[in-house]
Amino acid sequence: MDNRLNLYNTLSKKVEPFVPREDGRVRMYTCGPTVYHYAHIGNLRTYIMEDVLEKFLRYLGYDVTRVMNITDVGHLTSDGDTGEYKMLKGAKREHKTVLDLARFYTDAFFEDCRKLNIKTPDIVEPATNCIDEFIHMITVLIEKGYAYLAGGNVYFDTSKLTDYYVLSSQNEEDLAVGVREGVEEDANKRNKTDFVLWFTKSKFEDQELKWDSPWGVGYPGWHIECSCISMKHLGEYLDIHCGGIDNVFPHHTNEIAQSEAYLGHKWCSYWFHVLHLNDASGKMSKSKGDFLTVSLLESRGYNPLVYRLFCLQSHYRKPLVFTYDALDNAAVAYNKLVARIRSLKKEGSADMTAAGPLREAFIEALGNDLNTSSALTVLYDVLKSDLDDLQKRTLIEDFDRVLSLDLIRAADEKDTAGTDPELEAYILERIEARKAAKKAKDFAAADAIREELSAKGIAIKDTREGTVWELVK
Ligand code: AMP
Ligand code: ZN
């Protein structure tokens, strides 16, 4: 096991050496999707970067147990306790029951993950499986004086904590902004930051899923699920908790509040947050404009792994702006990389001693707060190095255990073509140019490129998976 990961911790606001509580074992928790709609590619940026973190930990030799919840109850559109109820809104939109909606979008989420080579966590638990655990934790919080009943609901009393804002730099002023943006205040709350642990009275009286509880028939608030599901499977101490940056407040702040009040000790050591992917107009949305999903990218001819590469090209702690031009650049980079790997022969030395320094450089790049773009640079360095072809292939395959770009498989798939890599790079470049011309509605230019290729004995065909080509004998 290799101790060389340094990771930014939202809790300390510093890059710190990563040291799990138990030597060699990592307990990792990920906030899962709210399954009321498809995931957009912004959500998936977060899951891709978390996947890289998990795989790098495994690469270093840690025994990782990763747990993810599925939010199929409780999450309201405002992220606080007001706003619309997400699952109910989705069920009405699609004339489905909440459970059918949850099942459909849970499957869709894992299908997207599969296409992006995101490993399924070891344990995936829907919130509706754990109602007894929620009731138990809420009961203990009431007994310990951290929670109170008001207007039929159970609230967490944030004034009982010495430092509620351990994770975020939120203050009363920021909260007031939230209020100005139209979030209604709940008159039952003793303090503005208090949050609902269990609802029996809400404006969502037509809520389908309700359970009996000591406080009446109702349903859980959103935050309680992650604390309970994490403790159910990973125990009282967590090494890493992950999520998108929007989860810092209120979701993770509230998770810490209730977990530590319940346990009576510190709960999680490292908090890992991925910055948002935005579109050119700003925030990524599921309701307005182009709803950017993996399926949409596929229908436009992109290989989902090109989107994964696009994410790996930038650091997870920087916001990223999505444009089709940027994705086109990633597609060119991906195809060129595959073409270069394809040109490697499968003969050479099985001895990997000479590959040591490049492997070290790869670990150093990812160990430096998961610097994936530096890790990609090391990948290019492998191709440029003095290693023989087989050593290069072996090392690239090794790096791909973390990067998961299917580089060797993609290179071998078209291996039968036996095409000269330079010719292939030229063909791929012309295909991209034709795509750009079609996008710009310059169909004459697009046709001219087809003719140009055809004159050289190269036939191209547009398919759902993108444009494919073959040499006409
Ligand atoms: P949700 O399905 O809304 O619960 O979100 C699933 C995950 O995606 C959470 O970890 C969010 O923090 C994260 N997320 C939401 N929007 C974005 C975005 N635009 N870019 C990156 N991650 C996001
Ligand atoms: Zn969560």
Coordinates of C-alpha atoms and ligand atoms in Angstrom, one line a residue:
M1 CA 0.0 0.0 0.0
D2 CA 1.3 3.4 -1.1
N3 CA 0.6 6.5 1.1
R4 CA 1.2 9.1 -1.5
L5 CA -2.2 10.7 -1.9
N6 CA -2.5 14.4 -0.9
L7 CA -6.1 15.6 -1.1
Y8 CA -7.9 18.9 -0.6
N9 CA -10.1 18.6 2.4
T10 CA -13.1 21.0 2.5
L11 CA -13.1 20.7 6.3
S12 CA -9.6 22.0 6.8
K13 CA -9.6 24.0 3.5
K14 CA -6.1 22.6 2.9
V15 CA -4.4 19.9 0.8
E16 CA -3.6 17.3 3.4
P17 CA -1.8 13.9 3.3
F18 CA -4.6 11.3 3.1
V19 CA -4.4 8.9 6.1
P20 CA -7.4 6.6 6.7
R21 CA -8.3 5.7 10.3
E22 CA -7.5 2.0 9.7
D23 CA -4.3 1.2 7.9
G24 CA -4.9 0.2 4.3
R25 CA -8.7 0.3 4.5
V26 CA -10.8 3.2 3.2
R27 CA -14.5 3.9 4.0
M28 CA -15.9 6.1 1.4
Y29 CA -19.4 7.5 1.0
T30 CA -20.9 9.2 -2.0
C31 CA -24.2 11.2 -2.2
G32 CA -26.1 9.4 -4.9
P33 CA -28.5 10.8 -7.5
T34 CA -32.0 12.1 -6.8
V35 CA -33.9 9.8 -9.2
Y36 CA -36.6 12.1 -10.5
H37 CA -35.0 12.7 -13.9
Y38 CA -32.0 11.7 -16.0
A39 CA -28.6 12.8 -14.7
H40 CA -27.2 15.7 -16.6
I41 CA -23.5 15.6 -17.6
G42 CA -22.8 18.1 -14.8
N43 CA -23.9 15.5 -12.2
L44 CA -21.8 12.9 -14.1
R45 CA -18.7 15.1 -13.9
T46 CA -19.0 14.7 -10.1
Y47 CA -19.4 10.9 -10.4
I48 CA -16.5 10.6 -12.9
M49 CA -14.1 12.5 -10.6
E50 CA -15.2 10.4 -7.6
D51 CA -14.7 7.3 -9.6
V52 CA -11.1 8.4 -10.4
L53 CA -10.5 9.0 -6.7
E54 CA -11.8 5.6 -5.7
K55 CA -9.8 3.9 -8.5
F56 CA -6.7 5.7 -7.6
L57 CA -7.0 4.6 -3.9
R58 CA -7.4 1.0 -5.2
Y59 CA -4.4 1.6 -7.5
L60 CA -2.4 2.6 -4.4
G61 CA -3.3 -0.6 -2.8
Y62 CA -6.1 0.5 -0.4
D63 CA -9.0 -1.8 0.3
V64 CA -11.9 0.6 -0.4
T65 CA -15.5 0.1 0.6
R66 CA -17.7 2.6 -1.2
V67 CA -21.3 3.2 -0.4
M68 CA -23.9 5.3 -2.3
N69 CA -27.5 6.2 -1.5
I70 CA -30.2 6.7 -4.0
T71 CA -32.4 9.6 -3.1
D72 CA -35.9 8.3 -3.8
V73 CA -37.6 10.3 -1.0
G74 CA -37.2 13.6 0.8
H75 CA -35.2 15.9 -1.6
L76 CA -37.0 19.2 -2.2
T77 CA -36.2 21.5 -5.1
S78 CA -34.9 24.3 -2.9
D79 CA -32.3 22.0 -1.1
G80 CA -33.7 23.3 2.2
D81 CA -37.0 22.3 3.5
T82 CA -39.2 24.4 1.3
G83 CA -39.7 24.3 -2.5
E84 CA -41.3 21.6 -4.5
Y85 CA -40.9 18.0 -3.7
K86 CA -38.7 16.6 -6.5
M87 CA -39.9 13.0 -6.7
L88 CA -43.6 14.0 -6.7
K89 CA -42.9 16.6 -9.3
G90 CA -41.3 14.0 -11.6
A91 CA -44.1 11.5 -11.0
K92 CA -46.7 14.0 -12.0
R93 CA -44.8 15.0 -15.0
E94 CA -44.5 11.4 -16.2
H95 CA -47.8 10.0 -14.9
K96 CA -45.9 7.3 -13.0
T97 CA -45.9 6.2 -9.4
V98 CA -43.0 7.6 -7.3
L99 CA -41.6 4.0 -7.0
D100 CA -41.8 3.4 -10.8
L101 CA -40.2 6.8 -11.4
A102 CA -37.4 5.9 -9.0
R103 CA -36.8 2.5 -10.6
F104 CA -36.7 4.0 -14.1
Y105 CA -34.2 6.8 -13.3
T106 CA -32.0 4.6 -11.1
D107 CA -31.6 2.2 -14.0
A108 CA -31.0 5.1 -16.4
F109 CA -28.3 6.5 -14.0
F110 CA -26.4 3.3 -13.8
E111 CA -26.6 2.9 -17.6
D112 CA -25.0 6.3 -18.0
C113 CA -22.4 5.3 -15.4
R114 CA -21.7 2.1 -17.4
K115 CA -21.1 4.1 -20.6
L116 CA -18.7 6.4 -18.8
N117 CA -16.8 3.5 -17.1
I118 CA -17.9 4.7 -13.7
K119 CA -17.7 1.7 -11.4
T120 CA -20.8 0.9 -9.4
P121 CA -20.1 1.4 -5.7
D122 CA -19.8 -1.7 -3.5
I123 CA -23.1 -0.9 -1.8
V124 CA -26.0 1.1 -3.3
E125 CA -28.9 1.7 -1.0
P126 CA -32.2 3.5 -1.8
A127 CA -33.4 5.9 1.0
T128 CA -36.8 4.2 1.1
N129 CA -35.0 0.9 2.3
C130 CA -33.9 2.5 5.5
I131 CA -36.9 4.2 7.2
D132 CA -36.3 2.2 10.5
E133 CA -32.7 3.5 10.7
F134 CA -34.0 7.1 10.1
I135 CA -36.6 6.8 12.8
H136 CA -34.0 5.4 15.2
M137 CA -31.5 8.2 14.6
I138 CA -34.2 10.9 15.0
T139 CA -35.5 9.3 18.2
V140 CA -31.9 9.4 19.7
L141 CA -31.5 13.1 18.5
I142 CA -34.8 14.0 20.3
E143 CA -33.7 12.1 23.5
K144 CA -30.3 13.9 23.5
G145 CA -32.0 17.3 23.2
Y146 CA -30.8 18.0 19.6
A147 CA -34.2 17.8 18.0
Y148 CA -37.7 19.1 18.7
L149 CA -41.3 18.7 17.5
A150 CA -43.1 21.7 16.1
G151 CA -46.2 21.9 14.0
G152 CA -46.2 18.1 13.5
N153 CA -42.7 18.0 12.1
V154 CA -39.4 17.0 13.8
Y155 CA -36.6 19.6 13.4
F156 CA -32.9 19.6 14.2
D157 CA -32.0 22.4 16.6
T158 CA -28.8 23.9 15.2
S159 CA -28.4 26.3 18.1
K160 CA -27.4 23.3 20.2
L161 CA -24.1 23.1 18.3
T162 CA -21.0 25.1 19.1
D163 CA -20.0 25.2 15.5
Y164 CA -22.7 24.5 13.0
Y165 CA -20.7 25.9 10.0
V166 CA -17.7 23.6 10.3
L167 CA -17.7 22.9 6.6
S168 CA -18.8 26.1 4.9
S169 CA -18.2 29.7 5.3
Q170 CA -21.9 30.4 5.1
N171 CA -23.2 33.1 7.4
E172 CA -26.4 34.8 8.3
E173 CA -26.0 37.2 5.4
D174 CA -25.7 34.4 2.8
L175 CA -28.8 32.8 4.3
A176 CA -30.7 36.1 4.0
V177 CA -29.8 36.1 0.2
G178 CA -31.4 32.7 0.0
V179 CA -34.5 34.1 1.5
R180 CA -34.6 37.0 -0.9
E181 CA -34.4 34.5 -3.7
G182 CA -37.9 33.4 -2.8
V183 CA -37.3 30.5 -0.3
E184 CA -40.2 30.6 2.1
E185 CA -39.5 30.6 5.8
D186 CA -41.0 27.9 7.9
A187 CA -42.6 29.5 11.0
N188 CA -42.1 26.3 13.1
K189 CA -38.3 26.6 13.1
R190 CA -36.7 28.0 16.2
N191 CA -33.6 29.0 14.3
K192 CA -33.3 29.9 10.6
T193 CA -30.8 27.1 10.0
D194 CA -32.9 24.4 11.7
F195 CA -33.9 21.6 9.3
V196 CA -36.6 19.0 9.0
L197 CA -35.7 15.4 10.1
W198 CA -39.2 14.1 9.7
F199 CA -42.3 15.6 8.0
T200 CA -45.8 14.8 9.0
K201 CA -47.2 18.1 8.0
S202 CA -46.2 19.7 4.8
K203 CA -47.7 21.3 1.8
F204 CA -47.3 17.9 0.0
E205 CA -50.3 16.2 1.4
D206 CA -50.6 14.1 -1.8
Q207 CA -47.3 12.5 -1.0
E208 CA -47.6 8.9 -2.0
L209 CA -44.9 7.4 0.1
K210 CA -45.6 7.7 3.8
W211 CA -44.6 5.6 6.8
D212 CA -45.7 5.3 10.4
S213 CA -43.5 6.9 13.0
P214 CA -43.6 7.9 16.7
W215 CA -44.4 11.4 15.4
G216 CA -47.2 10.4 13.1
V217 CA -47.5 9.2 9.5
G218 CA -45.0 11.0 7.3
Y219 CA -41.7 10.9 5.5
P220 CA -38.1 11.8 6.2
G221 CA -36.2 15.0 5.4
W222 CA -33.4 14.7 2.8
H223 CA -30.3 15.0 4.9
I224 CA -31.0 12.2 7.4
E225 CA -30.6 9.5 4.7
C226 CA -26.9 10.0 4.0
S227 CA -25.9 10.0 7.7
C228 CA -27.9 6.8 8.3
I229 CA -27.0 4.9 5.2
S230 CA -23.3 5.7 5.7
M231 CA -23.4 4.5 9.4
K232 CA -25.4 1.4 8.5
H233 CA -22.7 0.1 6.1
L234 CA -19.5 1.9 7.2
G235 CA -19.9 2.3 11.0
E236 CA -19.3 5.3 13.2
Y237 CA -16.2 6.6 11.3
L238 CA -16.0 7.6 7.7
D239 CA -12.7 8.4 5.9
I240 CA -14.0 10.3 2.8
H241 CA -17.4 11.8 2.0
C242 CA -17.9 13.0 -1.6
G243 CA -20.3 15.1 -3.5
G244 CA -20.7 18.1 -5.8
I245 CA -19.8 21.5 -4.4
D246 CA -23.5 22.5 -4.0
N247 CA -23.8 19.8 -1.4
V248 CA -21.5 21.7 1.1
F249 CA -24.3 23.8 2.3
P250 CA -26.9 22.9 3.5
H251 CA -26.7 19.1 2.8
H252 CA -23.3 18.1 4.2
T253 CA -23.3 20.8 6.9
N254 CA -26.6 19.2 8.1
E255 CA -25.2 15.7 7.8
I256 CA -22.3 16.6 10.0
A257 CA -24.6 18.3 12.5
Q258 CA -26.9 15.4 13.0
S259 CA -24.3 12.6 12.7
E260 CA -21.9 14.1 15.3
A261 CA -24.8 15.0 17.6
Y262 CA -26.0 11.4 17.4
L263 CA -22.5 9.8 17.7
G264 CA -21.0 12.2 20.2
H265 CA -17.7 12.3 18.3
K266 CA -16.2 13.5 15.0
W267 CA -17.6 11.5 12.1
C268 CA -15.8 12.0 8.8
S269 CA -12.2 13.0 8.2
Y270 CA -12.0 14.1 4.6
W271 CA -14.6 16.0 2.5
F272 CA -14.1 15.8 -1.2
H273 CA -16.2 18.2 -3.4
V274 CA -16.2 18.5 -7.2
L275 CA -16.7 21.9 -8.7
H276 CA -19.6 22.4 -11.1
L277 CA -19.8 21.9 -14.8
N278 CA -21.7 24.8 -16.3
D279 CA -22.9 25.4 -19.8
A280 CA -22.2 28.6 -21.8
S281 CA -25.3 30.3 -20.3
G282 CA -24.4 29.5 -16.7
K283 CA -25.9 26.8 -14.5
M284 CA -26.7 23.4 -15.9
S285 CA -30.4 22.7 -15.8
K286 CA -32.7 19.8 -16.1
S287 CA -35.7 21.9 -17.0
K288 CA -34.7 24.7 -19.4
G289 CA -32.7 24.8 -22.7
D290 CA -30.6 21.9 -23.9
F291 CA -30.8 19.2 -21.2
L292 CA -27.4 17.8 -21.6
T293 CA -27.4 14.0 -21.0
V294 CA -25.1 11.2 -22.1
S295 CA -27.8 10.0 -24.5
L296 CA -27.9 13.4 -26.1
L297 CA -24.1 13.4 -26.6
E298 CA -24.4 9.9 -28.2
S299 CA -27.1 11.0 -30.5
R300 CA -24.8 13.7 -31.7
G301 CA -22.2 11.1 -32.5
Y302 CA -19.9 11.4 -29.4
N303 CA -18.4 8.4 -27.7
P304 CA -19.2 8.9 -23.9
L305 CA -15.6 8.2 -23.1
V306 CA -14.7 11.4 -25.0
Y307 CA -16.8 13.2 -22.3
R308 CA -14.8 11.3 -19.6
L309 CA -11.6 12.5 -21.2
F310 CA -12.9 16.1 -21.4
C311 CA -13.5 15.9 -17.6
L312 CA -10.1 14.4 -16.9
Q313 CA -8.4 17.2 -18.8
S314 CA -9.2 19.7 -16.1
H315 CA -8.9 19.8 -12.3
Y316 CA -11.9 18.8 -10.2
R317 CA -11.5 21.9 -8.1
K318 CA -12.0 24.2 -11.0
P319 CA -15.3 25.0 -12.5
L320 CA -15.6 23.7 -16.0
V321 CA -17.6 25.1 -18.9
F322 CA -19.1 22.7 -21.4
T323 CA -19.2 23.7 -25.1
Y324 CA -19.4 21.4 -28.1
D325 CA -16.2 22.9 -29.5
A326 CA -14.4 21.9 -26.4
L327 CA -15.9 18.4 -26.7
D328 CA -14.8 18.2 -30.3
N329 CA -11.3 19.0 -29.2
A330 CA -11.5 16.2 -26.7
A331 CA -12.8 13.8 -29.4
V332 CA -9.8 14.7 -31.6
A333 CA -7.4 14.1 -28.7
Y334 CA -9.1 10.8 -27.9
N335 CA -9.0 9.5 -31.5
K336 CA -5.4 10.6 -31.9
L337 CA -4.4 8.9 -28.7
V338 CA -6.1 5.7 -29.7
A339 CA -4.5 5.9 -33.2
R340 CA -1.0 6.3 -31.6
I341 CA -1.6 3.3 -29.3
R342 CA -2.8 1.2 -32.2
S343 CA 0.5 1.8 -33.9
L344 CA 2.4 0.1 -31.1
K345 CA 3.5 -3.4 -31.8
K346 CA 2.6 -6.1 -29.3
E347 CA 6.2 -7.3 -29.1
G348 CA 8.8 -6.3 -26.7
S349 CA 10.1 -6.9 -23.2
A350 CA 7.9 -8.2 -20.4
D351 CA 10.3 -6.6 -17.9
M352 CA 8.7 -3.4 -16.6
T353 CA 11.7 -2.1 -14.5
A354 CA 12.4 0.6 -17.1
A355 CA 8.8 1.8 -16.7
G356 CA 9.4 2.6 -13.0
P357 CA 10.0 6.4 -13.3
L358 CA 7.0 7.0 -15.5
R359 CA 4.8 5.0 -13.2
E360 CA 6.2 7.1 -10.3
A361 CA 5.3 10.3 -12.3
F362 CA 1.8 9.1 -12.8
I363 CA 1.3 8.4 -9.0
E364 CA 2.9 11.8 -8.2
A365 CA 0.4 13.6 -10.6
L366 CA -2.6 11.9 -9.1
G367 CA -1.2 12.0 -5.6
N368 CA -1.1 15.8 -6.0
D369 CA -4.7 16.4 -5.2
L370 CA -5.8 14.2 -8.1
N371 CA -4.3 16.2 -10.9
T372 CA -5.8 14.2 -13.8
S373 CA -4.5 16.6 -16.5
S374 CA -0.9 16.0 -15.3
A375 CA -1.6 12.3 -15.2
L376 CA -2.7 12.6 -18.9
T377 CA 0.6 14.4 -19.7
V378 CA 2.4 11.4 -18.2
L379 CA 0.4 9.2 -20.5
Y380 CA 1.7 11.2 -23.5
D381 CA 5.2 11.0 -22.0
V382 CA 4.9 7.2 -22.1
L383 CA 4.2 7.3 -25.8
K384 CA 7.2 9.6 -26.4
S385 CA 9.5 7.6 -24.1
D386 CA 12.3 5.1 -25.0
L387 CA 10.3 2.2 -23.7
D388 CA 9.7 -0.5 -26.2
D389 CA 6.2 -0.9 -27.7
L390 CA 5.0 -3.7 -25.4
Q391 CA 6.3 -1.9 -22.3
K392 CA 4.3 1.2 -23.5
R393 CA 1.1 -0.8 -24.0
T394 CA 1.5 -2.5 -20.6
L395 CA 2.0 0.8 -18.8
I396 CA -0.9 2.5 -20.6
E397 CA -3.1 -0.4 -19.6
D398 CA -1.9 0.0 -16.0
F399 CA -2.7 3.7 -16.0
D400 CA -6.1 3.0 -17.5
R401 CA -7.1 1.1 -14.3
V402 CA -7.6 4.6 -13.0
L403 CA -8.3 6.7 -16.1
S404 CA -10.8 4.1 -17.5
L405 CA -10.7 5.5 -21.0
D406 CA -10.6 2.0 -22.6
L407 CA -7.5 3.0 -24.5
I408 CA -6.1 -0.4 -25.3
R409 CA -9.5 -1.9 -26.1
A410 CA -10.4 0.9 -28.5
A411 CA -6.9 0.6 -30.1
D412 CA -7.3 -3.2 -30.5
E413 CA -10.9 -3.0 -31.8
K414 CA -9.9 -1.6 -35.2
D415 CA -6.6 -3.4 -35.2
T416 CA -7.6 -5.5 -38.2
A417 CA -7.6 -2.5 -40.4
G418 CA -3.8 -2.4 -40.0
T419 CA -3.9 1.2 -41.2
D420 CA -0.9 3.4 -41.1
P421 CA -1.4 5.6 -38.0
E422 CA -0.6 8.8 -40.0
L423 CA -3.2 8.0 -42.6
E424 CA -5.7 7.3 -39.8
A425 CA -4.9 10.6 -38.0
Y426 CA -5.5 12.3 -41.3
I427 CA -8.9 10.5 -41.8
L428 CA -10.0 11.3 -38.3
E429 CA -9.0 15.0 -38.7
R430 CA -11.1 15.2 -42.0
I431 CA -14.0 13.5 -40.2
E432 CA -13.9 16.1 -37.5
A433 CA -13.7 18.9 -40.1
R434 CA -16.7 17.5 -41.9
K435 CA -18.6 17.3 -38.6
A436 CA -17.8 21.0 -37.9
A437 CA -18.9 21.9 -41.5
K438 CA -22.2 20.1 -41.0
K439 CA -22.7 21.8 -37.7
A440 CA -22.1 25.2 -39.4
K441 CA -24.7 24.1 -42.0
D442 CA -21.9 24.3 -44.7
F443 CA -23.1 21.1 -46.4
A444 CA -21.1 21.9 -49.6
A445 CA -17.9 21.8 -47.5
A446 CA -19.0 18.6 -45.8
D447 CA -19.7 16.9 -49.1
A448 CA -16.4 18.1 -50.5
I449 CA -14.6 16.4 -47.6
R450 CA -16.5 13.1 -48.3
E451 CA -15.4 13.4 -51.9
E452 CA -11.8 14.1 -50.9
L453 CA -11.8 10.9 -48.7
S454 CA -13.6 8.9 -51.3
A455 CA -11.0 9.9 -54.0
K456 CA -8.4 8.3 -51.7
G457 CA -10.3 5.1 -51.3
I458 CA -11.8 5.9 -47.9
A459 CA -15.6 5.4 -47.5
I460 CA -17.3 7.1 -44.5
K461 CA -20.7 6.3 -43.0
D462 CA -22.7 8.2 -40.4
T463 CA -24.1 5.9 -37.7
R464 CA -25.7 6.4 -34.3
E465 CA -22.3 5.8 -32.7
G466 CA -20.7 8.5 -34.9
T467 CA -19.0 8.6 -38.2
V468 CA -17.2 5.3 -39.1
W469 CA -14.8 4.8 -42.0
E470 CA -13.3 1.9 -44.0
L471 CA -10.7 1.5 -46.7
V472 CA -12.4 0.5 -49.9
K473 CA -10.3 -2.3 -51.5
Ligands
AMP1 P1 -28.7 15.3 -7.5 O1 -29.1 14.2 -8.4 O2 -29.3 16.7 -7.8 O3 -28.9 14.9 -6.1 O4 -27.1 15.5 -7.8 C1 -26.2 14.5 -7.9 C2 -24.8 15.0 -7.7 O5 -24.5 15.9 -8.8 C3 -24.5 15.7 -6.4 O6 -23.3 15.3 -5.9 C4 -24.5 17.2 -6.8 O7 -23.7 17.9 -6.0 C5 -23.8 17.1 -8.2 N1 -24.1 18.2 -9.1 C6 -25.3 18.9 -9.3 N2 -25.1 19.8 -10.3 C7 -23.9 19.7 -10.8 C8 -23.1 20.4 -11.8 N3 -23.6 21.3 -12.6 N4 -21.8 20.0 -12.0 C9 -21.2 19.0 -11.2 N5 -21.9 18.3 -10.3 C10 -23.2 18.7 -10.0
ZN2 ZN -26.0 13.0 0.7

